[in-house]
Amino acid sequence: QVQLVESGGGSVQAGESLRLSCAAAGYTYSSVCMAWFRQAPGKEREGVACIYTGGRTYYADSVKGRFTISQDNAKNTVYLQMNSLKPEDTAMYYCAAAPLTCPLYSTGPYKYWGQGTQVTVSS
């Protein structure tokens, strides 16, 4: 059974940084693409960043230049480095995996989801 486990969330001040981790078990994640989504209270879940096999990455406009997604194949782990955090980044962050494509505009292709990790940014 595929499992995705996020960690690294927390409460920080605006301008600070956090690094989220997503550890995958049950499959060799390098054969799929991975993404980070987030969902704030009362809002829809939105794509933040994704990384394909081979290293291609895509970002939502709202986080470009501040967030970086990366992967460690040896550890079966995907990371989201978040710098210059803003209060509007406050949300539950989810890791997701898809077999073929990782669009940021839709949750449909994603077969596996983690339980989420909370990020709170105060001004």
Coordinates of N, CA, C and O in Angstrom, one line a residue:
Q1 N 0.8 -1.2 0.0 CA 0.0 0.0 0.0 C 0.9 1.2 0.0 O 1.8 1.3 0.8
V2 N 0.5 2.2 -0.9 CA 1.3 3.4 -1.0 C 1.0 4.3 0.2 O -0.2 4.5 0.5
Q3 N 2.0 4.9 0.8 CA 1.8 5.8 1.9 C 2.7 7.1 1.7 O 3.9 6.9 1.3
L4 N 2.1 8.2 1.9 CA 2.8 9.5 1.8 C 2.7 10.1 3.2 O 1.6 10.3 3.7
V5 N 3.8 10.5 3.8 CA 3.8 11.1 5.1 C 4.6 12.4 5.1 O 5.8 12.4 4.8
E6 N 3.8 13.5 5.4 CA 4.4 14.8 5.4 C 4.9 15.2 6.8 O 4.4 14.7 7.8
S7 N 5.9 16.0 6.8 CA 6.4 16.6 8.1 C 7.0 17.9 7.8 O 7.2 18.3 6.7
G8 N 7.3 18.7 8.9 CA 8.0 19.9 8.7 C 7.2 21.2 8.9 O 7.7 22.3 8.9
G9 N 5.9 21.0 9.0 CA 5.0 22.2 9.2 C 5.3 22.9 10.5 O 6.0 22.3 11.4
G10 N 4.7 24.0 10.7 CA 4.8 24.7 12.0 C 4.3 26.1 11.9 O 3.7 26.5 10.9
S11 N 4.6 26.9 12.9 CA 4.2 28.3 13.0 C 5.4 29.2 12.9 O 6.4 29.0 13.7
V12 N 5.4 30.1 12.0 CA 6.6 31.0 11.8 C 6.1 32.5 11.6 O 4.9 32.7 11.4
Q13 N 7.0 33.4 11.7 CA 6.7 34.8 11.4 C 6.9 35.0 9.9 O 7.6 34.3 9.2
A14 N 6.2 36.0 9.4 CA 6.4 36.4 8.0 C 7.9 36.7 7.7 O 8.6 37.3 8.5
G15 N 8.3 36.2 6.5 CA 9.7 36.4 6.1 C 10.6 35.2 6.5 O 11.7 35.1 6.0
E16 N 10.1 34.3 7.4 CA 10.9 33.2 7.8 C 10.7 32.0 6.8 O 10.0 32.1 5.8
S17 N 11.4 30.9 7.1 CA 11.4 29.8 6.2 C 11.0 28.5 6.9 O 11.1 28.4 8.1
L18 N 10.5 27.6 6.1 CA 10.2 26.2 6.5 C 10.6 25.3 5.4 O 10.5 25.6 4.2
R19 N 10.9 24.0 5.8 CA 11.1 23.0 4.8 C 10.2 21.8 5.1 O 10.3 21.2 6.2
L20 N 9.3 21.5 4.2 CA 8.4 20.4 4.3 C 9.0 19.1 3.7 O 9.7 19.3 2.6
S21 N 8.7 18.0 4.2 CA 9.2 16.7 3.7 C 8.0 15.8 3.4 O 7.0 15.8 4.2
C22 N 8.2 15.0 2.4 CA 7.1 14.0 2.1 C 7.9 12.7 1.9 O 8.5 12.5 0.8
A23 N 7.7 11.7 2.8 CA 8.4 10.4 2.7 C 7.4 9.5 2.1 O 6.2 9.3 2.5
A24 N 7.8 8.8 1.0 CA 6.9 7.9 0.3 C 7.3 6.4 0.6 O 8.5 6.1 0.7
A25 N 6.3 5.6 0.8 CA 6.6 4.2 1.0 C 5.6 3.4 0.2 O 4.4 3.8 0.0
G26 N 6.0 2.2 -0.3 CA 5.1 1.3 -1.0 C 5.3 1.3 -2.5 O 4.7 0.5 -3.2
Y27 N 6.1 2.2 -3.0 CA 6.4 2.2 -4.4 C 7.7 3.1 -4.6 O 8.0 3.8 -3.7
T28 N 8.2 2.9 -5.7 CA 9.4 3.7 -6.0 C 8.9 5.0 -6.7 O 8.6 5.0 -7.8
Y29 N 8.9 6.0 -5.9 CA 8.2 7.2 -6.3 C 8.9 7.9 -7.5 O 8.4 8.7 -8.2
S30 N 10.2 7.5 -7.8 CA 10.9 8.1 -8.9 C 10.2 7.8 -10.2 O 10.5 8.4 -11.3
S31 N 9.3 6.8 -10.2 CA 8.6 6.5 -11.5 C 7.3 7.3 -11.6 O 6.5 7.1 -12.6
V32 N 7.0 8.2 -10.7 CA 5.8 9.0 -10.8 C 6.2 10.4 -10.6 O 7.3 10.7 -10.4
C33 N 5.2 11.3 -10.7 CA 5.5 12.7 -10.4 C 4.8 13.0 -9.1 O 3.8 12.5 -8.7
M34 N 5.4 14.0 -8.4 CA 5.0 14.4 -7.1 C 4.7 15.8 -7.0 O 5.3 16.6 -7.7
A35 N 3.8 16.2 -6.1 CA 3.3 17.6 -6.0 C 3.0 17.9 -4.6 O 2.7 17.1 -3.8
W36 N 3.0 19.2 -4.4 CA 2.5 19.8 -3.1 C 1.3 20.6 -3.4 O 1.3 21.5 -4.3
F37 N 0.3 20.4 -2.6 CA -0.9 21.2 -2.7 C -1.1 21.9 -1.3 O -0.5 21.4 -0.3
R38 N -2.0 22.9 -1.3 CA -2.3 23.5 0.0 C -3.8 23.8 0.0 O -4.4 24.1 -1.0
Q39 N -4.3 23.9 1.2 CA -5.7 24.3 1.4 C -5.9 25.1 2.6 O -5.6 24.6 3.7
A40 N -6.4 26.3 2.4 CA -6.7 27.2 3.5 C -8.2 27.0 3.9 O -9.0 26.6 3.1
P41 N -8.5 27.4 5.1 CA -9.9 27.2 5.6 C -10.9 28.0 4.7 O -10.6 29.2 4.4
G42 N -11.9 27.3 4.2 CA -12.9 27.9 3.4 C -12.5 28.1 1.9 O -13.2 28.7 1.1
K43 N -11.3 27.6 1.5 CA -10.8 27.7 0.2 C -10.6 26.3 -0.5 O -10.5 25.3 0.2
E44 N -10.6 26.3 -1.8 CA -10.3 25.1 -2.5 C -8.8 24.7 -2.4 O -8.0 25.6 -2.2
R45 N -8.6 23.4 -2.5 CA -7.2 23.0 -2.5 C -6.5 23.4 -3.8 O -7.1 23.3 -4.9
E46 N -5.3 24.0 -3.7 CA -4.6 24.5 -4.8 C -3.2 23.9 -5.0 O -2.6 23.7 -4.0
G47 N -2.8 23.8 -6.2 CA -1.5 23.3 -6.5 C -0.4 24.3 -6.2 O -0.6 25.5 -6.5
V48 N 0.7 23.9 -5.6 CA 1.8 24.8 -5.2 C 3.0 24.5 -6.1 O 3.5 25.5 -6.7
A49 N 3.4 23.3 -6.2 CA 4.6 22.9 -6.9 C 4.6 21.4 -7.3 O 4.0 20.7 -6.6
C50 N 5.2 21.1 -8.4 CA 5.3 19.7 -8.7 C 6.7 19.4 -9.3 O 7.4 20.3 -9.8
I51 N 7.1 18.1 -9.3 CA 8.3 17.7 -9.8 C 8.1 16.4 -10.5 O 7.5 15.4 -10.0
Y52 N 8.6 16.3 -11.8 CA 8.5 15.1 -12.6 C 9.8 14.3 -12.5 O 10.9 14.8 -12.1
T53 N 9.7 13.0 -12.9 CA 10.8 12.2 -13.0 C 11.8 12.9 -14.0 O 11.4 13.3 -15.1
G54 N 13.0 13.0 -13.6 CA 14.0 13.7 -14.5 C 14.2 15.1 -14.0 O 15.2 15.7 -14.4
G55 N 13.4 15.6 -13.1 CA 13.7 16.8 -12.4 C 12.9 18.1 -12.8 O 13.1 19.1 -12.3
R56 N 12.1 18.0 -13.9 CA 11.3 19.1 -14.3 C 10.4 19.6 -13.1 O 9.8 18.8 -12.5
T57 N 10.4 20.9 -12.9 CA 9.5 21.4 -11.9 C 8.6 22.5 -12.4 O 8.9 23.2 -13.4
Y58 N 7.5 22.7 -11.7 CA 6.5 23.7 -12.0 C 6.0 24.3 -10.7 O 5.9 23.6 -9.7
Y59 N 5.7 25.6 -10.8 CA 5.3 26.3 -9.6 C 4.0 27.2 -9.9 O 3.9 27.7 -11.0
A60 N 3.2 27.3 -8.9 CA 2.2 28.3 -8.9 C 2.8 29.7 -8.9 O 3.8 29.9 -8.3
D61 N 2.1 30.6 -9.6 CA 2.6 32.0 -9.7 C 2.8 32.6 -8.3 O 3.8 33.4 -8.1
S62 N 2.0 32.2 -7.4 CA 2.0 32.9 -6.1 C 3.2 32.5 -5.3 O 3.5 33.1 -4.3
V63 N 3.9 31.4 -5.7 CA 5.1 31.0 -4.9 C 6.4 31.0 -5.7 O 7.5 30.7 -5.1
K64 N 6.3 31.3 -7.0 CA 7.5 31.4 -7.8 C 8.6 32.3 -7.2 O 8.3 33.4 -6.8
G65 N 9.8 31.8 -7.1 CA 10.9 32.6 -6.6 C 11.0 32.5 -5.1 O 12.0 33.0 -4.5
R66 N 10.0 31.9 -4.4 CA 10.1 31.8 -3.0 C 10.2 30.3 -2.5 O 10.8 30.0 -1.5
F67 N 9.5 29.4 -3.3 CA 9.4 28.0 -2.9 C 10.2 27.2 -3.9 O 10.3 27.5 -5.1
T68 N 10.8 26.1 -3.4 CA 11.6 25.2 -4.3 C 11.2 23.8 -3.9 O 11.3 23.4 -2.8
I69 N 10.8 23.0 -4.9 CA 10.5 21.6 -4.8 C 11.7 20.8 -5.2 O 12.4 21.1 -6.2
S70 N 12.1 19.7 -4.5 CA 13.2 18.9 -4.8 C 12.9 17.5 -4.4 O 12.0 17.2 -3.6
Q71 N 13.8 16.6 -4.8 CA 13.6 15.2 -4.4 C 14.9 14.5 -4.1 O 15.9 14.9 -4.7
D72 N 14.9 13.5 -3.3 CA 16.0 12.7 -2.9 C 15.6 11.3 -3.2 O 14.9 10.7 -2.5
N73 N 16.1 10.8 -4.3 CA 15.7 9.4 -4.8 C 16.1 8.4 -3.8 O 15.4 7.4 -3.5
A74 N 17.3 8.5 -3.2 CA 17.8 7.5 -2.2 C 16.9 7.4 -1.0 O 16.8 6.3 -0.4
K75 N 16.3 8.5 -0.6 CA 15.5 8.5 0.6 C 14.0 8.5 0.2 O 13.1 8.5 1.1
N76 N 13.6 8.4 -1.1 CA 12.2 8.4 -1.5 C 11.5 9.5 -0.8 O 10.4 9.4 -0.3
T77 N 12.1 10.7 -0.9 CA 11.5 11.8 -0.2 C 11.5 13.1 -1.1 O 12.4 13.3 -1.9
V78 N 10.4 13.8 -1.0 CA 10.3 15.0 -1.8 C 10.2 16.2 -0.7 O 9.6 16.0 0.3
Y79 N 10.8 17.3 -1.1 CA 10.9 18.4 -0.2 C 10.2 19.6 -0.8 O 10.2 19.8 -2.0
L80 N 9.8 20.5 0.1 CA 9.3 21.8 -0.4 C 10.0 22.9 0.6 O 9.6 23.0 1.7
Q81 N 11.0 23.5 0.0 CA 11.6 24.6 0.7 C 10.9 25.9 0.5 O 10.7 26.3 -0.6
M82 N 10.4 26.5 1.6 CA 9.6 27.7 1.6 C 10.3 28.8 2.2 O 10.5 28.8 3.4
N83 N 10.6 29.8 1.4 CA 11.3 31.0 1.9 C 10.4 32.2 1.8 O 9.4 32.2 1.1
S84 N 10.8 33.3 2.6 CA 10.0 34.5 2.5 C 8.5 34.3 2.7 O 7.7 34.8 1.9
L85 N 8.2 33.5 3.7 CA 6.8 33.1 3.9 C 5.9 34.3 4.2 O 6.4 35.3 4.8
K86 N 4.7 34.3 3.7 CA 3.7 35.4 3.9 C 2.5 34.8 4.6 O 2.2 33.6 4.6
P87 N 1.8 35.7 5.3 CA 0.6 35.2 6.0 C -0.4 34.4 5.0 O -1.1 33.5 5.5
E88 N -0.4 34.9 3.8 CA -1.3 34.2 2.8 C -0.9 32.8 2.4 O -1.6 32.0 1.7
D89 N 0.3 32.4 2.9 CA 0.8 31.0 2.7 C 0.2 30.1 3.8 O 0.4 28.8 3.7
T90 N -0.4 30.6 4.7 CA -1.0 29.8 5.8 C -2.0 28.8 5.2 O -3.0 29.2 4.5
A91 N -1.8 27.5 5.5 CA -2.7 26.5 5.0 C -2.3 25.1 5.5 O -1.2 25.0 6.0
M92 N -3.1 24.1 5.2 CA -2.6 22.7 5.4 C -2.0 22.3 4.1 O -2.6 22.5 3.0
Y93 N -0.8 21.8 4.1 CA 0.0 21.4 3.0 C -0.1 19.9 2.8 O 0.2 19.2 3.8
Y94 N -0.4 19.5 1.6 CA -0.5 18.1 1.3 C 0.5 17.7 0.2 O 0.7 18.4 -0.8
C95 N 1.0 16.5 0.4 CA 1.9 15.9 -0.7 C 1.0 14.9 -1.5 O 0.1 14.3 -0.9
A96 N 1.2 14.8 -2.8 CA 0.4 14.0 -3.6 C 1.3 13.3 -4.7 O 2.3 13.9 -5.1
A97 N 0.8 12.2 -5.2 CA 1.6 11.5 -6.2 C 0.6 11.1 -7.3 O -0.5 10.7 -7.1
A98 N 1.1 11.2 -8.5 CA 0.4 10.8 -9.7 C 1.2 10.0 -10.7 O 2.4 10.1 -10.7
P99 N 0.6 9.0 -11.4 CA 1.4 8.1 -12.2 C 1.9 8.7 -13.5 O 2.9 8.3 -14.0
L100 N 1.2 9.8 -14.0 CA 1.7 10.3 -15.3 C 2.0 11.8 -15.3 O 3.1 12.2 -15.6
T101 N 1.0 12.5 -15.0 CA 1.1 14.0 -15.1 C 0.8 14.6 -13.7 O 0.0 14.0 -13.0
C102 N 1.3 15.7 -13.5 CA 1.1 16.4 -12.2 C 0.7 17.9 -12.4 O 1.4 18.8 -12.2
P103 N -0.5 18.0 -12.9 CA -1.0 19.4 -13.1 C -1.3 20.1 -11.8 O -1.7 19.4 -10.8
L104 N -1.0 21.4 -11.8 CA -1.2 22.1 -10.5 C -2.7 22.7 -10.5 O -3.1 23.2 -9.4
Y105 N -3.4 22.6 -11.6 CA -4.7 23.1 -11.7 C -5.8 22.1 -11.3 O -7.0 22.5 -11.3
S106 N -5.5 20.9 -11.1 CA -6.5 19.8 -10.8 C -5.9 18.8 -9.9 O -4.8 18.4 -10.0
T107 N -6.8 18.3 -9.0 CA -6.4 17.2 -8.1 C -6.8 15.8 -8.7 O -6.4 14.8 -8.2
G108 N -7.5 15.8 -9.9 CA -8.0 14.6 -10.5 C -6.9 13.5 -10.7 O -7.2 12.3 -10.4
P109 N -5.8 13.8 -11.3 CA -4.8 12.8 -11.7 C -4.1 12.2 -10.5 O -3.4 11.1 -10.6
Y110 N -4.3 12.7 -9.3 CA -3.5 12.3 -8.2 C -4.1 11.1 -7.4 O -5.3 11.2 -7.0
K111 N -3.4 10.0 -7.4 CA -4.0 8.8 -6.8 C -3.7 8.7 -5.3 O -4.4 8.0 -4.6
Y112 N -2.6 9.3 -4.8 CA -2.2 9.1 -3.5 C -2.0 10.5 -2.8 O -1.4 11.4 -3.4
W113 N -2.4 10.6 -1.6 CA -2.3 11.8 -0.8 C -1.8 11.5 0.6 O -2.1 10.5 1.2
G114 N -1.0 12.5 1.1 CA -0.6 12.4 2.5 C -1.7 13.0 3.4 O -2.7 13.5 2.9
Q115 N -1.5 13.0 4.7 CA -2.5 13.4 5.7 C -2.4 14.9 5.9 O -3.3 15.5 6.5
G116 N -1.3 15.6 5.4 CA -1.2 17.0 5.5 C -0.4 17.4 6.7 O -0.3 16.8 7.7
T117 N 0.2 18.6 6.6 CA 1.0 19.2 7.6 C 0.7 20.7 7.6 O 0.6 21.4 6.6
Q118 N 0.4 21.3 8.8 CA -0.1 22.6 8.9 C 1.0 23.6 8.9 O 2.0 23.5 9.6
V119 N 0.9 24.7 8.1 CA 1.8 25.8 8.1 C 1.0 27.1 8.4 O 0.0 27.4 7.8
T120 N 1.5 27.8 9.4 CA 0.9 29.0 9.9 C 1.9 30.1 9.9 O 3.0 30.0 10.5
V121 N 1.6 31.2 9.2 CA 2.5 32.3 9.1 C 1.8 33.6 9.6 O 0.8 34.0 9.2
S122 N 2.4 34.1 10.6 CA 1.8 35.3 11.3 C 2.6 36.6 10.9 O 3.8 36.5 10.6
S123 N 1.9 37.7 10.8 CA 2.5 38.9 10.4 C 3.1 39.7 11.6 O 3.0 39.3 12.7

